[in-house]
CSV table of C-alpha atoms in Angstrom, one decimal:
chain,number,residue,atom,x,y,z
A,1,MET,CA,5.9,1.8,7.3
A,2,PRO,CA,9.0,3.1,5.7
A,3,ARG,CA,12.2,1.4,6.8
A,4,LEU,CA,13.3,2.4,10.3
A,5,GLU,CA,16.2,4.5,9.1
A,6,ASP,CA,13.8,6.6,7.0
A,7,LEU,CA,11.5,7.4,9.9
A,8,SER,CA,11.6,10.5,12.2
A,9,GLU,CA,13.0,10.0,15.7
A,10,VAL,CA,9.5,10.0,17.2
A,11,GLU,CA,8.1,7.4,14.8
A,12,ARG,CA,11.2,5.2,15.1
A,13,LYS,CA,10.9,5.1,18.9
A,14,THR,CA,7.1,4.4,18.7
A,15,VAL,CA,7.8,1.4,16.4
A,16,THR,CA,10.9,0.2,18.3
A,17,PHE,CA,9.4,0.3,21.7
A,18,PHE,CA,6.0,-1.1,20.8
A,19,PRO,CA,5.8,-4.6,22.4
A,20,CYS,CA,5.9,-7.5,20.1
A,21,MET,CA,5.7,-11.2,20.7
A,22,GLU,CA,8.4,-13.4,19.5
A,23,PHE,CA,8.1,-17.0,18.1
A,24,ASP,CA,10.7,-19.6,17.2
A,25,SER,CA,8.7,-21.5,14.7
A,26,THR,CA,6.1,-21.1,12.0
A,27,PRO,CA,3.0,-23.2,11.4
A,28,TRP,CA,2.8,-24.0,7.7
A,29,VAL,CA,0.0,-25.3,5.6
A,30,SER,CA,0.3,-25.4,1.8
A,31,LEU,CA,-2.7,-24.3,-0.3
A,32,SER,CA,-4.4,-27.6,-1.2
A,33,LYS,CA,-6.2,-26.3,-4.4
A,34,ASP,CA,-5.9,-23.7,-7.1
A,35,LEU,CA,-6.4,-20.1,-5.9
A,36,SER,CA,-9.1,-19.8,-8.5
A,37,GLN,CA,-11.0,-22.5,-6.5
A,38,SER,CA,-10.2,-21.1,-3.1
A,39,LYS,CA,-12.4,-19.3,-0.6
A,40,VAL,CA,-10.8,-16.1,0.8
A,41,ALA,CA,-11.6,-14.3,4.0
A,42,LEU,CA,-10.6,-10.8,4.9
A,43,ILE,CA,-9.3,-10.0,8.4
A,44,THR,CA,-8.3,-6.6,9.5
A,45,THR,CA,-6.9,-4.9,12.6
A,46,ALA,CA,-8.4,-1.5,11.5
A,47,GLY,CA,-11.0,-1.6,14.3
A,48,LEU,CA,-14.0,-1.9,12.0
A,49,HIS,CA,-17.5,-2.8,12.8
A,50,VAL,CA,-20.9,-2.8,11.2
A,51,ARG,CA,-22.8,0.5,11.9
A,52,GLY,CA,-24.9,-0.1,15.0
A,53,ASP,CA,-22.6,-2.9,16.3
A,54,LYS,CA,-20.6,-2.2,19.5
A,55,PRO,CA,-17.6,0.0,18.8
A,56,PHE,CA,-14.1,-1.1,20.0
A,57,ILE,CA,-13.0,0.7,23.1
A,58,SER,CA,-9.7,2.5,23.6
A,59,ASP,CA,-9.4,2.4,27.4
A,60,PHE,CA,-9.2,-1.4,27.8
A,61,LYS,CA,-6.0,-2.2,29.6
A,62,GLY,CA,-3.5,-3.5,27.0
A,63,GLY,CA,-5.9,-3.0,24.2
A,64,ASP,CA,-9.4,-4.3,23.3
A,65,PRO,CA,-8.9,-8.0,22.4
A,66,SER,CA,-12.5,-8.6,21.1
A,67,PHE,CA,-13.4,-9.0,17.4
A,68,ARG,CA,-16.4,-8.0,15.2
A,69,VAL,CA,-18.0,-10.1,12.5
A,70,ILE,CA,-18.5,-8.2,9.3
A,71,PRO,CA,-20.6,-10.1,6.8
A,72,SER,CA,-18.9,-9.9,3.4
A,73,ASN,CA,-22.0,-8.6,1.7
A,74,THR,CA,-22.3,-5.7,4.1
A,75,SER,CA,-22.7,-2.4,2.2
A,76,PRO,CA,-19.6,-0.3,2.7
A,77,ALA,CA,-21.9,2.5,3.7
A,78,ASP,CA,-22.6,0.5,6.8
A,79,ILE,CA,-19.0,0.0,7.9
A,80,LEU,CA,-17.5,2.2,10.5
A,81,GLN,CA,-14.1,2.5,12.2
A,82,SER,CA,-13.7,2.7,15.9
A,83,HIS,CA,-9.9,2.6,15.9
A,84,VAL,CA,-9.9,6.3,16.9
A,85,SER,CA,-6.1,6.5,17.4
A,86,ILE,CA,-4.6,9.8,16.1
A,87,GLY,CA,-1.3,7.9,15.7
A,88,PHE,CA,-2.1,7.2,12.1
A,89,ASP,CA,-3.5,9.2,9.3
A,90,HIS,CA,-7.2,8.5,8.8
A,91,THR,CA,-7.5,10.5,5.6
A,92,GLY,CA,-6.7,7.7,3.3
A,93,PHE,CA,-9.3,5.5,4.9
A,94,TYR,CA,-11.9,8.3,4.7
A,95,LYS,CA,-11.2,8.5,1.0
A,96,ASP,CA,-11.3,4.8,0.3
A,97,MET,CA,-11.7,2.1,2.9
A,98,ASN,CA,-10.1,-0.4,0.5
A,99,ILE,CA,-6.8,1.0,1.6
A,100,ALA,CA,-7.0,-1.3,4.7
A,101,PHE,CA,-10.2,-3.3,4.1
A,102,PRO,CA,-10.2,-4.2,0.4
A,103,ILE,CA,-13.8,-5.3,0.3
A,104,ASP,CA,-14.4,-4.1,-3.2
A,105,ARG,CA,-11.0,-5.5,-4.5
A,106,LEU,CA,-11.8,-9.0,-3.3
A,107,ARG,CA,-15.2,-8.9,-5.1
A,108,GLU,CA,-13.3,-7.8,-8.3
A,109,LEU,CA,-10.9,-10.7,-7.8
A,110,VAL,CA,-13.9,-13.1,-7.8
A,111,ASP,CA,-15.2,-11.5,-10.9
A,112,ARG,CA,-11.8,-11.8,-12.6
A,113,GLY,CA,-11.6,-15.4,-11.7
A,114,VAL,CA,-8.4,-15.0,-9.7
A,115,ILE,CA,-10.0,-16.3,-6.5
A,116,GLY,CA,-12.9,-18.8,-6.2
A,117,SER,CA,-15.1,-17.0,-3.7
A,118,VAL,CA,-15.1,-14.8,-0.6
A,119,SER,CA,-16.2,-16.1,2.8
A,120,ASP,CA,-19.6,-15.2,4.1
A,121,ASN,CA,-18.0,-13.4,7.0
A,122,TYR,CA,-15.0,-11.1,7.4
A,123,TYR,CA,-13.5,-10.3,10.8
A,124,SER,CA,-12.1,-7.2,12.4
A,125,PHE,CA,-9.8,-6.9,15.4
A,126,MET,CA,-8.6,-3.7,17.0
A,127,GLY,CA,-5.2,-2.4,16.3
A,128,ALA,CA,-2.5,-1.0,18.6
A,129,ILE,CA,-2.9,-3.9,21.1
A,130,ARG,CA,0.0,-3.7,23.5
A,131,ASP,CA,-0.8,-7.0,25.2
A,132,PRO,CA,-1.8,-9.5,22.6
A,133,ARG,CA,-2.1,-12.5,24.9
A,134,ARG,CA,-5.9,-12.5,25.0
A,135,VAL,CA,-6.0,-12.4,21.2
A,136,VAL,CA,-3.4,-15.2,21.0
A,137,ASP,CA,-5.1,-17.4,23.6
A,138,ASP,CA,-8.7,-16.6,23.2
A,139,THR,CA,-10.2,-14.4,20.5
A,140,GLY,CA,-7.7,-15.4,17.8
A,141,PRO,CA,-8.4,-19.1,18.0
A,142,GLN,CA,-12.2,-18.3,18.1
A,143,VAL,CA,-11.9,-16.6,14.7
A,144,ALA,CA,-9.7,-19.4,13.4
A,145,GLN,CA,-12.4,-21.9,14.3
A,146,LEU,CA,-15.0,-19.8,12.6
A,147,LEU,CA,-12.9,-19.7,9.5
A,148,LYS,CA,-12.4,-23.4,9.6
A,149,ASP,CA,-16.1,-24.0,10.1
A,150,GLU,CA,-16.9,-22.0,7.0
A,151,GLY,CA,-14.3,-23.9,4.9
A,152,VAL,CA,-12.1,-20.9,4.3
A,153,ASP,CA,-8.9,-21.7,2.4
A,154,VAL,CA,-7.0,-18.4,2.6
A,155,ALA,CA,-7.0,-15.8,5.3
A,156,PHE,CA,-5.9,-12.4,4.1
A,157,LEU,CA,-4.7,-10.2,7.0
A,158,VAL,CA,-4.6,-6.5,6.6
A,159,PRO,CA,-3.5,-4.1,9.3
A,160,ILE,CA,-3.8,-0.3,9.2
B,1,MET,CA,-1.1,-14.3,4.4
B,2,LEU,CA,-0.4,-10.9,5.7
B,3,VAL,CA,0.4,-7.5,4.4
B,4,ALA,CA,2.8,-6.1,7.0
B,5,LEU,CA,3.7,-2.5,7.9
B,6,VAL,CA,6.4,-3.1,10.4
B,7,ARG,CA,9.2,-5.3,9.1
B,8,GLU,CA,10.8,-5.8,12.5
B,9,HIS,CA,7.7,-7.2,14.0
B,10,VAL,CA,7.3,-9.8,11.1
B,11,GLU,CA,10.9,-10.9,11.8
B,12,LYS,CA,10.0,-11.6,15.4
B,13,VAL,CA,6.5,-13.1,14.9
B,14,LYS,CA,7.5,-15.2,11.8
B,15,PRO,CA,4.0,-15.6,10.3
B,16,PRO,CA,3.9,-18.1,7.4
B,17,ARG,CA,3.6,-15.5,4.6
B,18,ALA,CA,4.1,-11.8,4.9
B,19,LEU,CA,4.5,-9.1,2.3
B,20,PHE,CA,6.2,-6.0,3.8
B,21,VAL,CA,5.0,-2.7,2.3
B,22,PRO,CA,6.9,0.5,2.8
B,23,PHE,CA,3.7,2.7,3.2
B,24,PRO,CA,2.9,4.8,6.2
B,25,TYR,CA,0.4,3.6,8.8
B,26,GLY,CA,-3.2,4.1,7.5
B,27,HIS,CA,-2.1,3.4,3.9
B,28,THR,CA,-1.6,-0.4,3.9
B,29,LEU,CA,-2.5,-1.0,0.2
B,30,GLY,CA,-0.6,2.1,-0.9
B,31,LYS,CA,-2.9,4.5,-2.5
B,32,PRO,CA,-6.6,5.4,-1.9
B,33,ASN,CA,-8.9,5.4,-4.9
B,34,ASP,CA,-6.3,3.6,-7.1
B,35,PRO,CA,-7.8,0.1,-7.5
B,36,GLU,CA,-5.2,-1.2,-9.9
B,37,TYR,CA,-2.4,-0.1,-7.6
B,38,GLN,CA,-4.2,-1.8,-4.7
B,39,HIS,CA,-4.6,-4.9,-6.9
B,40,SER,CA,-0.8,-5.0,-7.5
B,41,VAL,CA,-0.2,-5.1,-3.8
B,42,ILE,CA,-2.8,-7.8,-3.3
B,43,ALA,CA,-1.4,-9.8,-6.2
B,44,SER,CA,2.0,-9.7,-4.6
B,45,ALA,CA,0.6,-11.0,-1.4
B,46,LEU,CA,-1.4,-13.8,-3.1
B,47,ASP,CA,1.7,-14.8,-5.0
B,48,LEU,CA,3.3,-15.9,-1.7
B,49,LEU,CA,0.8,-18.8,-1.6
B,50,ASN,CA,2.8,-20.4,-4.4
B,51,ARG,CA,5.9,-20.7,-2.2
B,52,PRO,CA,6.8,-24.3,-1.3
B,53,SER,CA,7.9,-23.5,2.3
B,54,GLY,CA,8.1,-20.8,4.8
B,55,PRO,CA,8.2,-18.5,6.7
B,56,VAL,CA,8.2,-16.1,3.7
B,57,LEU,CA,8.9,-12.4,4.1
B,58,ALA,CA,8.8,-10.6,0.8
B,59,ASP,CA,9.2,-6.9,0.1
B,60,PHE,CA,6.8,-5.0,-2.0
B,61,GLN,CA,8.6,-2.7,-4.4
B,62,GLY,CA,6.6,0.5,-3.9
B,63,GLU,CA,7.5,4.1,-3.8
B,64,ALA,CA,6.7,5.3,-0.3
B,65,GLY,CA,9.0,7.8,1.4
B,66,PRO,CA,8.6,8.9,5.0
B,67,LYS,CA,5.5,10.9,5.6
B,68,GLU,CA,5.1,12.5,8.9
B,69,LEU,CA,1.5,12.8,10.2
B,70,ILE,CA,0.8,16.5,11.0
B,71,GLN,CA,-0.4,16.8,14.6
B,72,ALA,CA,-2.0,19.9,16.2
B,73,SER,CA,1.2,21.0,17.8
B,74,ALA,CA,3.0,21.2,14.4
B,75,VAL,CA,0.5,23.8,13.1
B,76,GLN,CA,0.5,27.5,13.9
B,77,PRO,CA,-3.2,28.3,14.3
B,78,SER,CA,-4.6,31.4,12.6
B,79,THR,CA,-6.1,32.8,15.8
B,80,SER,CA,-7.8,35.7,14.1
B,81,THR,CA,-9.9,33.3,12.0
B,82,ILE,CA,-10.5,30.9,14.8
B,83,ASN,CA,-11.4,33.3,17.6
B,84,GLY,CA,-14.0,35.0,15.5
B,85,THR,CA,-15.9,31.8,14.7
B,86,ASN,CA,-18.5,29.9,16.7
B,87,PRO,CA,-17.7,26.2,16.4
B,88,ALA,CA,-21.4,25.2,16.3
B,89,ASP,CA,-22.0,27.7,13.4
B,90,GLU,CA,-18.9,26.3,11.7
B,91,VAL,CA,-20.3,22.8,11.9
B,92,THR,CA,-23.6,24.0,10.4
B,93,SER,CA,-21.8,25.8,7.6
B,94,LEU,CA,-20.1,22.5,6.5
B,95,ARG,CA,-23.2,20.5,6.5
B,96,GLU,CA,-24.0,20.9,2.8
B,97,LEU,CA,-20.5,20.0,1.7
B,98,TYR,CA,-20.5,16.9,4.0
B,99,GLU,CA,-23.9,15.7,2.7
B,100,ARG,CA,-22.5,16.1,-0.9
B,101,TRP,CA,-19.6,13.9,0.1
B,102,VAL,CA,-22.0,11.2,1.3
B,103,THR,CA,-24.1,11.4,-1.8
B,104,ASP,CA,-21.1,11.3,-4.1
B,105,HIS,CA,-19.7,8.2,-2.2
B,106,ASP,CA,-22.8,6.0,-2.2
B,107,GLY,CA,-23.3,6.6,1.5
B,108,ARG,CA,-19.8,5.8,2.5
B,109,THR,CA,-18.7,7.9,5.5
B,110,MET,CA,-16.7,7.5,8.7
B,111,VAL,CA,-19.2,9.7,10.6
B,112,GLY,CA,-21.4,7.8,13.1
B,113,LEU,CA,-19.4,6.5,16.0
B,114,SER,CA,-21.2,8.4,18.7
B,115,GLY,CA,-24.6,7.4,17.2
B,116,ILE,CA,-25.6,11.0,17.0
B,117,PRO,CA,-26.7,12.1,13.5
B,118,GLN,CA,-24.6,14.8,12.1
B,119,ARG,CA,-27.6,17.2,11.9
B,120,ARG,CA,-27.5,17.2,15.7
B,121,PHE,CA,-23.8,17.9,16.0
B,122,ARG,CA,-24.5,21.3,17.4
B,123,GLY,CA,-25.4,19.4,20.6
B,124,THR,CA,-22.1,17.5,20.4
B,125,VAL,CA,-20.3,20.8,20.2
B,126,ARG,CA,-22.2,22.0,23.3
B,127,PHE,CA,-21.1,18.9,25.1
B,128,MET,CA,-17.5,19.6,24.2
B,129,GLU,CA,-17.8,23.2,25.2
B,130,GLU,CA,-19.3,22.3,28.6
B,131,TYR,CA,-16.6,19.7,29.1
B,132,ALA,CA,-13.8,22.1,28.3
B,133,GLN,CA,-15.3,24.6,30.8
B,134,ASN,CA,-15.9,22.4,33.8
B,135,GLY,CA,-15.1,18.7,32.9
B,136,GLY,CA,-18.5,17.6,34.2
B,137,ALA,CA,-20.5,17.4,31.0
B,138,ASP,CA,-22.3,14.3,29.7
B,139,MET,CA,-24.8,13.4,26.9
B,140,LYS,CA,-28.0,11.4,27.2
B,141,GLU,CA,-26.9,9.5,24.0
B,142,ARG,CA,-23.9,8.0,25.8
B,143,PRO,CA,-24.4,4.2,26.3
B,144,GLU,CA,-24.2,3.2,29.9
B,145,ASP,CA,-21.2,0.9,29.4
B,146,VAL,CA,-19.2,3.6,27.6
B,147,SER,CA,-17.3,6.0,29.9
B,148,VAL,CA,-17.6,9.8,29.3
B,149,PRO,CA,-14.0,10.2,28.1
B,150,GLN,CA,-14.4,7.2,25.8
B,151,PHE,CA,-17.6,8.8,24.5
B,152,MET,CA,-15.8,12.0,24.0
B,153,ARG,CA,-13.3,10.2,21.8
B,154,TYR,CA,-16.2,8.8,19.7
B,155,CYS,CA,-17.7,12.3,19.4
B,156,VAL,CA,-14.5,13.9,18.4
B,157,ASP,CA,-13.7,11.2,15.9
B,158,GLY,CA,-17.1,11.7,14.2
B,159,ILE,CA,-16.7,15.5,14.1
B,160,LYS,CA,-13.2,15.1,12.6
B,161,ALA,CA,-14.5,12.7,9.9
B,162,PHE,CA,-17.3,15.2,9.2
B,163,TYR,CA,-14.8,18.1,8.8
B,164,TYR,CA,-12.4,16.1,6.7
B,165,GLU,CA,-15.1,14.7,4.4
B,166,ALA,CA,-16.7,18.1,4.0
B,167,ARG,CA,-13.3,19.6,3.1
B,168,MET,CA,-12.4,16.9,0.6
B,169,SER,CA,-15.8,17.3,-1.0
B,170,GLN,CA,-15.0,21.0,-1.5
B,171,ARG,CA,-11.3,20.6,-2.4
B,172,SER,CA,-10.8,17.2,-3.8
B,173,ASN,CA,-7.2,17.8,-4.9
B,174,ASP,CA,-5.9,18.9,-1.5
B,175,THR,CA,-3.0,16.8,-0.2
B,176,GLU,CA,-3.4,15.2,3.2
B,177,GLU,CA,-0.9,17.7,4.6
B,178,GLU,CA,-3.0,20.5,3.4
B,179,ILE,CA,-6.1,19.1,4.9
B,180,HIS,CA,-4.4,18.6,8.3
B,181,SER,CA,-3.0,22.1,8.2
B,182,TRP,CA,-6.4,23.5,7.4
B,183,PHE,CA,-8.1,21.5,10.2
B,184,TRP,CA,-5.6,22.3,13.0
B,185,GLY,CA,-4.8,25.8,11.7
B,186,GLU,CA,-8.0,27.3,10.6
B,187,THR,CA,-11.0,25.7,12.2
B,188,ALA,CA,-12.7,26.8,15.5
B,189,ILE,CA,-13.5,23.1,16.3
B,190,SER,CA,-9.8,22.2,16.4
B,191,LYS,CA,-9.3,24.8,19.2
B,192,LEU,CA,-12.3,23.3,21.1
B,193,ILE,CA,-10.8,19.8,20.7
B,194,GLN,CA,-7.6,21.0,22.2
B,195,ASP,CA,-9.5,22.8,25.0
B,196,VAL,CA,-11.2,19.5,25.9
B,197,ALA,CA,-7.8,17.7,25.8
B,198,LYS,CA,-6.3,20.5,28.0
B,199,ARG,CA,-9.1,20.0,30.6
B,200,MET,CA,-8.4,16.2,30.7
B,201,ASN,CA,-4.7,16.9,31.1
B,202,GLU,CA,-5.3,19.2,34.0
B,203,THR,CA,-6.4,16.4,36.2
B,204,ASP,CA,-4.2,13.9,38.2
B,205,ASP,CA,-6.0,11.0,36.6
B,206,ALA,CA,-3.4,9.2,34.5
B,207,GLU,CA,-6.0,7.4,32.4
B,208,LEU,CA,-7.7,10.8,31.5
B,209,LYS,CA,-4.3,12.1,30.4
B,210,VAL,CA,-4.1,9.1,28.0
B,211,PHE,CA,-7.5,10.1,26.6
B,212,ALA,CA,-6.3,13.7,26.2
B,213,ASN,CA,-3.3,12.5,24.3
B,214,GLY,CA,-5.6,10.6,22.0
B,215,LEU,CA,-7.6,13.7,21.2
B,216,ALA,CA,-4.9,16.1,20.2
B,217,ARG,CA,-1.1,16.4,20.7
């Protein structure tokens, strides 16, 4: 988003009043190997899922805290978005899903030798979650465990 | 490592590594169909992995500027065009352009959320028309665990993606503002979407009003 002072009144209020958790400390782990040897996973809050998988729902109180697994070798033709909010412009995503789910870009980074590999699975959460506690307590740790199980070195989080 | 759209939230959450980008919602990596620009954002994010300690909050130096998303209420509809058009026929008239979009993009499309193939979207239009008239419509394709208003949102989302992709197939140089203005100003389907939202808004059901606000505002 542009800086708050550059937003319209309506947008500024939306951002300012959207609930946000506050933490006092930061967990820190340094990358233990070269990036060119590291396995990278993509995680988005764009509300994506594989075509045929269950879409996210918009009427869940506080936001849908569930997640979807998107195998990294999924054809982009089989990826759909169920974050149906009209609060953001979908046009850029229609044109090119890499704008919030850089599936092609990460492949190119492997080819260029910048990163070692991509994980077998990527993950999507829903955006606009007003009450993130279930993500923090439940589904977030579940995905973290899946990433650890797969030996992922770097999690790359991209919202929309 | 995170690309962040709301700087104020990063300051509160304090994730280990965040790259703030000044782009509008929906445009996290800056520019669609510009791989090298997207790579420059990703490279800036990956660069944060070299920092010895954190939390790190870095700013991506990109040109952004405020960009207001054009909603229905901001567009003066061309009523003469809209009133003379049957929405189902309008859908059919866009089919060829939409199918060209899909072919040109290796099958990539954001149409499909309702599970109803676009060649049967005339039925979806009928569902919307019935709903706008009496609020009691339903479709046999609706999964049992998906409420009617939720299914309506899936249907409308798919129809909008269909219209936008068809339009972009025909006029690839149009700006996003031009596409929004066309959709809300010149299409019969946009009037129907607003009629459905109006029907939802006319009830006392607060949840239904939220759904209405998610269709058009």
